[in-house]
Short mmCIF file of C-alpha atoms and ligand atoms in Angstrom, two decimals:
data_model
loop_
_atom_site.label_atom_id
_atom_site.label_comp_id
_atom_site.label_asym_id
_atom_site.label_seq_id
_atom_site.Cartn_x
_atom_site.Cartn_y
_atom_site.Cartn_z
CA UNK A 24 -62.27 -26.55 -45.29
CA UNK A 25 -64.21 -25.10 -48.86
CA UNK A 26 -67.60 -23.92 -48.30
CA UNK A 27 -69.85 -23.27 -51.47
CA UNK A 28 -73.10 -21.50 -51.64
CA UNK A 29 -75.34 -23.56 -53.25
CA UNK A 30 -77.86 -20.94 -53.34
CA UNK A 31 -77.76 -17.68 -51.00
CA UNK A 32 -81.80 -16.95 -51.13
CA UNK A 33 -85.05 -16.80 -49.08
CA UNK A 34 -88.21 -19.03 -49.71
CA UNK A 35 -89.67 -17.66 -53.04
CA UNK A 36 -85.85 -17.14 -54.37
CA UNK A 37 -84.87 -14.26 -56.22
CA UNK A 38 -86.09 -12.61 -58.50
CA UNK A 39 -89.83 -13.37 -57.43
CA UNK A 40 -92.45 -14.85 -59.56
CA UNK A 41 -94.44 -12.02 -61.16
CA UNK A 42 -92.39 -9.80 -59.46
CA UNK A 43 -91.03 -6.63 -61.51
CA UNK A 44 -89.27 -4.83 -58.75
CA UNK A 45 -85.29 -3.08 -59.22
CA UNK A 46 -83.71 -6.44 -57.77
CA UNK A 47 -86.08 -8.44 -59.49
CA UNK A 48 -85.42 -7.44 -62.82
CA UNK A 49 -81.92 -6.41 -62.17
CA UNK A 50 -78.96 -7.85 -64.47
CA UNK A 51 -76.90 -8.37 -61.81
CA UNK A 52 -75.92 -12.48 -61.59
CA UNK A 53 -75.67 -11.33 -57.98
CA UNK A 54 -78.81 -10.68 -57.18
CA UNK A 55 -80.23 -13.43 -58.86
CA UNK A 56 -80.70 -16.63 -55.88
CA UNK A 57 -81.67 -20.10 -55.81
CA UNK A 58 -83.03 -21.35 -52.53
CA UNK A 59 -80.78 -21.54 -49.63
CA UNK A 60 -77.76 -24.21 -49.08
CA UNK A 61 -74.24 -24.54 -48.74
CA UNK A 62 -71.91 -27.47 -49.20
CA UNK A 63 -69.14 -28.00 -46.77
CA UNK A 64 -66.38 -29.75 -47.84
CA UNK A 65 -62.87 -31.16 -46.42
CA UNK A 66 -60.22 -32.81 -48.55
CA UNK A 67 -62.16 -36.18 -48.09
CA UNK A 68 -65.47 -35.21 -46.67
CA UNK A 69 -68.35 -33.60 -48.24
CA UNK A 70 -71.54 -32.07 -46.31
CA UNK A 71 -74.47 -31.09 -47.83
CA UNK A 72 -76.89 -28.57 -45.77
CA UNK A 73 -80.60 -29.07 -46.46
CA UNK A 74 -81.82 -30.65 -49.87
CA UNK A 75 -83.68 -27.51 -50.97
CA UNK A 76 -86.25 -27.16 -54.10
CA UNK A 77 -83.27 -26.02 -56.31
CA UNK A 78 -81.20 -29.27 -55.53
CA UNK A 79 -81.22 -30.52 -59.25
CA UNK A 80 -80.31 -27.11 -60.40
CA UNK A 81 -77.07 -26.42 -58.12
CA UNK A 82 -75.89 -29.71 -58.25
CA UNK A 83 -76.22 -29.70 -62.39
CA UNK A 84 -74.55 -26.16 -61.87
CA UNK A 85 -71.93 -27.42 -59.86
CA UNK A 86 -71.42 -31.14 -61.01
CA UNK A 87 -72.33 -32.54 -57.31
CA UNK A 88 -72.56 -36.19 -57.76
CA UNK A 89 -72.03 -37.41 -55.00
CA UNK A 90 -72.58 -36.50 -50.81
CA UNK A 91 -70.82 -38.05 -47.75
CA UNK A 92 -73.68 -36.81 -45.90
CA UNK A 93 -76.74 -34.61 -45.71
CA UNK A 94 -77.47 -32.05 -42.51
CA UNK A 95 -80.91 -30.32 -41.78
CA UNK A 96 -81.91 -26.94 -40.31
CA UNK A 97 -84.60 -27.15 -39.84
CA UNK A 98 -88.37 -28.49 -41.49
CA UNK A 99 -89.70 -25.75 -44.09
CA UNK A 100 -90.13 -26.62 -46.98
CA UNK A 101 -87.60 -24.04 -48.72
CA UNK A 102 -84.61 -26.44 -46.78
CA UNK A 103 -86.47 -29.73 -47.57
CA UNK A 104 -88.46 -30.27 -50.57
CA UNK A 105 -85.22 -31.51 -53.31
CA UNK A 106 -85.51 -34.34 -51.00
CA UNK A 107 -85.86 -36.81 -54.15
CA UNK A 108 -83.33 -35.44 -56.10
CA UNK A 109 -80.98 -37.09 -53.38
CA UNK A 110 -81.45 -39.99 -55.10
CA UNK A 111 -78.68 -38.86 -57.38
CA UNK A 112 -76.35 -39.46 -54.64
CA UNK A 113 -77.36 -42.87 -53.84
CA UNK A 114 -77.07 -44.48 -56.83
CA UNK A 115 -73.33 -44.35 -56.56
CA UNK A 116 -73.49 -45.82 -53.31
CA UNK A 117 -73.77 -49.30 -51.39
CA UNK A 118 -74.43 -47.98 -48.15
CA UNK A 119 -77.32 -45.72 -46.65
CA UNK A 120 -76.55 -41.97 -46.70
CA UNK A 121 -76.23 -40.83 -43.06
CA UNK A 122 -78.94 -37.95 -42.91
CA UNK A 123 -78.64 -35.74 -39.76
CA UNK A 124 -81.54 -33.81 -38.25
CA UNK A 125 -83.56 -32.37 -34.70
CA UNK A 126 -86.20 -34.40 -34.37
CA UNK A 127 -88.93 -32.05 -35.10
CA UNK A 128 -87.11 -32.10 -38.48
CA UNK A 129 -86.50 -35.86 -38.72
CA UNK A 130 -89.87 -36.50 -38.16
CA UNK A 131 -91.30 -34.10 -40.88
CA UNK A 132 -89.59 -35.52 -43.25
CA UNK A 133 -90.15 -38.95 -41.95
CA UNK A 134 -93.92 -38.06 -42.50
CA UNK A 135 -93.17 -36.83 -45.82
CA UNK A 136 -90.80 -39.14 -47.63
CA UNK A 137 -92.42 -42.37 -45.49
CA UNK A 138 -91.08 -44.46 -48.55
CA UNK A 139 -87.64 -43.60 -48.42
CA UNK A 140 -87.39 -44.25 -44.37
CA UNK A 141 -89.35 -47.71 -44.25
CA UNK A 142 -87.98 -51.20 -43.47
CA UNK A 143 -88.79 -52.30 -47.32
CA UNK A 144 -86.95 -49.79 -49.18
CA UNK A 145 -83.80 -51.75 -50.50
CA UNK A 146 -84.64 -50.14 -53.95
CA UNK A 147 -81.18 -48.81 -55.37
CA UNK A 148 -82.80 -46.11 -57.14
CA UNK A 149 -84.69 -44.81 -54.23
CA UNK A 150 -82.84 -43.12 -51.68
CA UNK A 151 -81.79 -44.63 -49.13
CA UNK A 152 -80.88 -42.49 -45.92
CA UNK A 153 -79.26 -43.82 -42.53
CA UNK A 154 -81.42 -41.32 -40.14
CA UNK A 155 -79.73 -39.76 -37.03
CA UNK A 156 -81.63 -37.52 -34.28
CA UNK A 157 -78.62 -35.45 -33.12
CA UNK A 158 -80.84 -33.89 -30.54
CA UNK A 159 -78.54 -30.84 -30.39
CA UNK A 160 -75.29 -32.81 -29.59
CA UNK A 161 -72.48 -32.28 -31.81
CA UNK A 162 -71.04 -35.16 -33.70
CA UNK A 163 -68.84 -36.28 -36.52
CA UNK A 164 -68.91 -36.49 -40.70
CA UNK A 165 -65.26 -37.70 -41.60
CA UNK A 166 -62.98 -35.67 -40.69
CA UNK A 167 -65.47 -32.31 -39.77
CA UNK A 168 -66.59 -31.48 -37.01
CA UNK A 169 -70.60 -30.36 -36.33
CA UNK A 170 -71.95 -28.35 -33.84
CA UNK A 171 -75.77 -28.20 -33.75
CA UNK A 172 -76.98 -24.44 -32.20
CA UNK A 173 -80.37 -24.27 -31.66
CA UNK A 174 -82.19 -20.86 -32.47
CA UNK A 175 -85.32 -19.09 -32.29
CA UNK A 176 -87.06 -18.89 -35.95
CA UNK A 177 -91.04 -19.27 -36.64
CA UNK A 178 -92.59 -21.64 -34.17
CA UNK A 179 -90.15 -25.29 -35.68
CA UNK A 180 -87.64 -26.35 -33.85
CA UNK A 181 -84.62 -24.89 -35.96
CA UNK A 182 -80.86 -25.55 -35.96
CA UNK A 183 -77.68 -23.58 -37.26
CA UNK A 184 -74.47 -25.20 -37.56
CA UNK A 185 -70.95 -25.12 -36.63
CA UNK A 186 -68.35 -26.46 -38.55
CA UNK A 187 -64.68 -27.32 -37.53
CA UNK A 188 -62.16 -28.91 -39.69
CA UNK A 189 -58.01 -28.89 -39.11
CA UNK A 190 -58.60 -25.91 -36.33
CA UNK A 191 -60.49 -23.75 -38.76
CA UNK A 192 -64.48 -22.67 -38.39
CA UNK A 193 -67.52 -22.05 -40.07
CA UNK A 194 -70.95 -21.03 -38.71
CA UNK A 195 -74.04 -21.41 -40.72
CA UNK A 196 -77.44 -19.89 -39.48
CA UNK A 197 -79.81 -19.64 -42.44
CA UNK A 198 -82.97 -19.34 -40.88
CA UNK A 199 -82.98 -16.93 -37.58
CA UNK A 200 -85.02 -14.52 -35.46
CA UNK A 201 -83.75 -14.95 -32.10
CA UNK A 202 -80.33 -15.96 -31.00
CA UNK A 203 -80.73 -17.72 -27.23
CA UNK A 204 -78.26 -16.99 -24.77
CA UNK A 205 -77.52 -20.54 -24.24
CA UNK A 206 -76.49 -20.66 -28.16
CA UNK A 207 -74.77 -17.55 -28.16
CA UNK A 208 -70.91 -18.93 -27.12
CA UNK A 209 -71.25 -21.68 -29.90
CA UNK A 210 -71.38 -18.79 -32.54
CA UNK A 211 -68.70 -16.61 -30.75
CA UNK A 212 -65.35 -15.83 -32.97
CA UNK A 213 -65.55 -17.80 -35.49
CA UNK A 214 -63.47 -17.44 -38.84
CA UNK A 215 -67.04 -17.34 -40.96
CA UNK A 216 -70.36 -16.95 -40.26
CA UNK A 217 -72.97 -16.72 -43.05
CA UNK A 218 -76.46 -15.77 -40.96
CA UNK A 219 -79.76 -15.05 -42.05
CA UNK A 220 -80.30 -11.26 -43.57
CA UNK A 221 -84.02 -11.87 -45.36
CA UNK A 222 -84.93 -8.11 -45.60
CA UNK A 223 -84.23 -4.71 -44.83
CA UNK A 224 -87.17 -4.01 -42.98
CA UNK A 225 -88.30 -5.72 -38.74
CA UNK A 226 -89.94 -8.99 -39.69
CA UNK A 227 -91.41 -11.54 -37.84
CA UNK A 228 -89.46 -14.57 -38.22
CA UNK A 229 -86.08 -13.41 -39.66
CA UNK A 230 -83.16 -11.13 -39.17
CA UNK A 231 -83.60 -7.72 -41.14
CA UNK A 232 -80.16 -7.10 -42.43
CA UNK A 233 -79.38 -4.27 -39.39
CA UNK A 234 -80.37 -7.07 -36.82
CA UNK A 235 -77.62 -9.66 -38.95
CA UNK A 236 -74.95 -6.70 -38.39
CA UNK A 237 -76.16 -5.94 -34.86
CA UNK A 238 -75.65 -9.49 -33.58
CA UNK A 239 -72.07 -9.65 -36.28
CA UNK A 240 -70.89 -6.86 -34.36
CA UNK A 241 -71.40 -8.95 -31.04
CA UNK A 242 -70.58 -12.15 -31.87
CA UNK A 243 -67.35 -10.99 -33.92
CA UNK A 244 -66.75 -13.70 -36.29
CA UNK A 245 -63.07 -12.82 -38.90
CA UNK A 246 -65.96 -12.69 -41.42
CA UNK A 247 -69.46 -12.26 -41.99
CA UNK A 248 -72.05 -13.27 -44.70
CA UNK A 249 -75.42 -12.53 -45.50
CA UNK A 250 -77.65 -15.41 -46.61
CA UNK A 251 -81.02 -16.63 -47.27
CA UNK A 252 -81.92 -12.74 -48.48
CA UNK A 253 -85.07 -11.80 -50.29
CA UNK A 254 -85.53 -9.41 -53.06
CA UNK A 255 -84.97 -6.14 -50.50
CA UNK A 256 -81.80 -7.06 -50.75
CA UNK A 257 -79.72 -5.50 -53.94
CA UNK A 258 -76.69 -6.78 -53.71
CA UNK A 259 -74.22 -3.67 -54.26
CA UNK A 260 -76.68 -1.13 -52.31
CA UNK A 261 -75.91 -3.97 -49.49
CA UNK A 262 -72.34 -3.87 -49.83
CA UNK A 263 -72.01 -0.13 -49.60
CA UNK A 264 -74.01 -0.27 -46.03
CA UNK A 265 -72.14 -3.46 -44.49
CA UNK A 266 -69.09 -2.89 -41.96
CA UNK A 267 -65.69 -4.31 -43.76
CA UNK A 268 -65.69 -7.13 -42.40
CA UNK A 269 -69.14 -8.57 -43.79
CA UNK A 270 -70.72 -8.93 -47.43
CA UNK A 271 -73.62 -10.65 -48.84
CA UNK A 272 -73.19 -14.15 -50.20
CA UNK A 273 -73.91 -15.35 -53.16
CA UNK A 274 -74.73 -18.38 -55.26
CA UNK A 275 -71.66 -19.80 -56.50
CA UNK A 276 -69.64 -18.12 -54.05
CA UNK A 277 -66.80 -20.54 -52.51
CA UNK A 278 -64.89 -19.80 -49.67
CA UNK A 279 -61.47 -21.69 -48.45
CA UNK A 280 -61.65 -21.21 -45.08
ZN1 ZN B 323 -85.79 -20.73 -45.11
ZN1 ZN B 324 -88.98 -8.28 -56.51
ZN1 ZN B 325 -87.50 -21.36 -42.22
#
């Protein structure tokens, strides 16, 4: 299984509009992040998580032309709004493109993109997606494995995933404040797990980088990422304070897992 950051940042991205801050204006291609996403990919399955505002960007960057489905975290708009640039992916295609979502999710975006969901849209150029409410239960792309965990983040209903492909595992938890108990088992051991690390200071609705490694430490994965980080987070300062097992991600990092 390949997994590729797509982009490794918060909301705003980094650096910050206006912003003129060390990590901000630093030269380091590190600490410079598009909005958060990863692609998962198997030898004949490829996975796309969230369609964020820098969709046309990555997938330029990366020459993504095509999807074998796309997977939601949740509803903000930082994991939603490249929508339309989807469309890209459905010209090549006869078919609908399976989208998976929660159904707080599903239904934002069913409010938002109305066109692209209704009964008359047999428009090639428009995209055309074959909507599935997973309602937490894990299910199947190809050959991978999914494993919706529901945590705790703002007041949506919000969704990290697990992957599993030939006995191998990858956990992806962009967005998170508060892991439930209930979830806690689905995230245990895994070979990676990239988890939210927004900031270095307490904040409301994400991880702070020492909360990432305090709940790393616990749920012991082989190795384990920061994502979705803001501009607190300089990259090599980072890597300096994070136990050897765990780094920052990055855009254009890709892992073979
Ligand atoms: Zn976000
Ligand atoms: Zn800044
Ligand atoms: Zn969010």
């Amino acid at each position: 299984m390949k997994v590729l950051f797509l982009g490794s940042g918060t909301s705003t991205g980094v650096p910050v509009i206006g912003c003129h801050c060390d990590v901000c204006s630093s030269d380091n291609p590190r600490n410079k992040r598009l909005r958060a996403s990863v692609l998962v990919r198997s030898e004949s399955t490829t996975i796309l998580v969230d369609s964020c505002p820098d969709l046309r960007q990555q997938a330029l960057r990366h020459n993504l032309t095509a999807i074998d489905a796309v997977i939601y975290t949740h509803e903000h708009l930082d994991h939603t709004t490249g929508f339309d640039d989807m469309r890209a992916f459905c010209w090549r295609r006869d078919d609908k493109l399976p989208l998976y979502a929660g159904s707080s999710c599903l239904a934002h975006l069913k409010r938002m993109f109305a066109w692209a969901f209704s009964e008359q849209n047999t428009y090639k150029g428009y995209i055309r997606p074959a909507a599935h409410d997973h309602e937490g239960h894990p299910f199947t792309v190809g050959d991978i494995e999914v494993t919706p965990v529901r945590v705790e983040h703002a007041t949506v209903e919000t969704y990290g995933y697990v992957f599993r492909c030939k006995g191998r595992s990858f956990g992806y938890v962009p967005d998170i404040k508060v892991l439930p108990a209930e979830s806690r088992s689905l995230l245990q051991r895994l070979d990676v797990l990239a988890m939210d690390g927004l900031t270095t200071k307490e904040h409301h609705t994400h991880l702070s980088v020492a909360d990432n490694v305090e709940l790393m430490l616990q749920l012991a994965p082989g190795r384990g990422l920061l994502t979705h980080c803001g501009h607190a987070v300089d990259y090599d300062s980072i890597c300096r304070m994070l136990p050897d097992f765990m780094a920052p991600a990055y855009d254009g990092l890709e892992l073979d897992i």
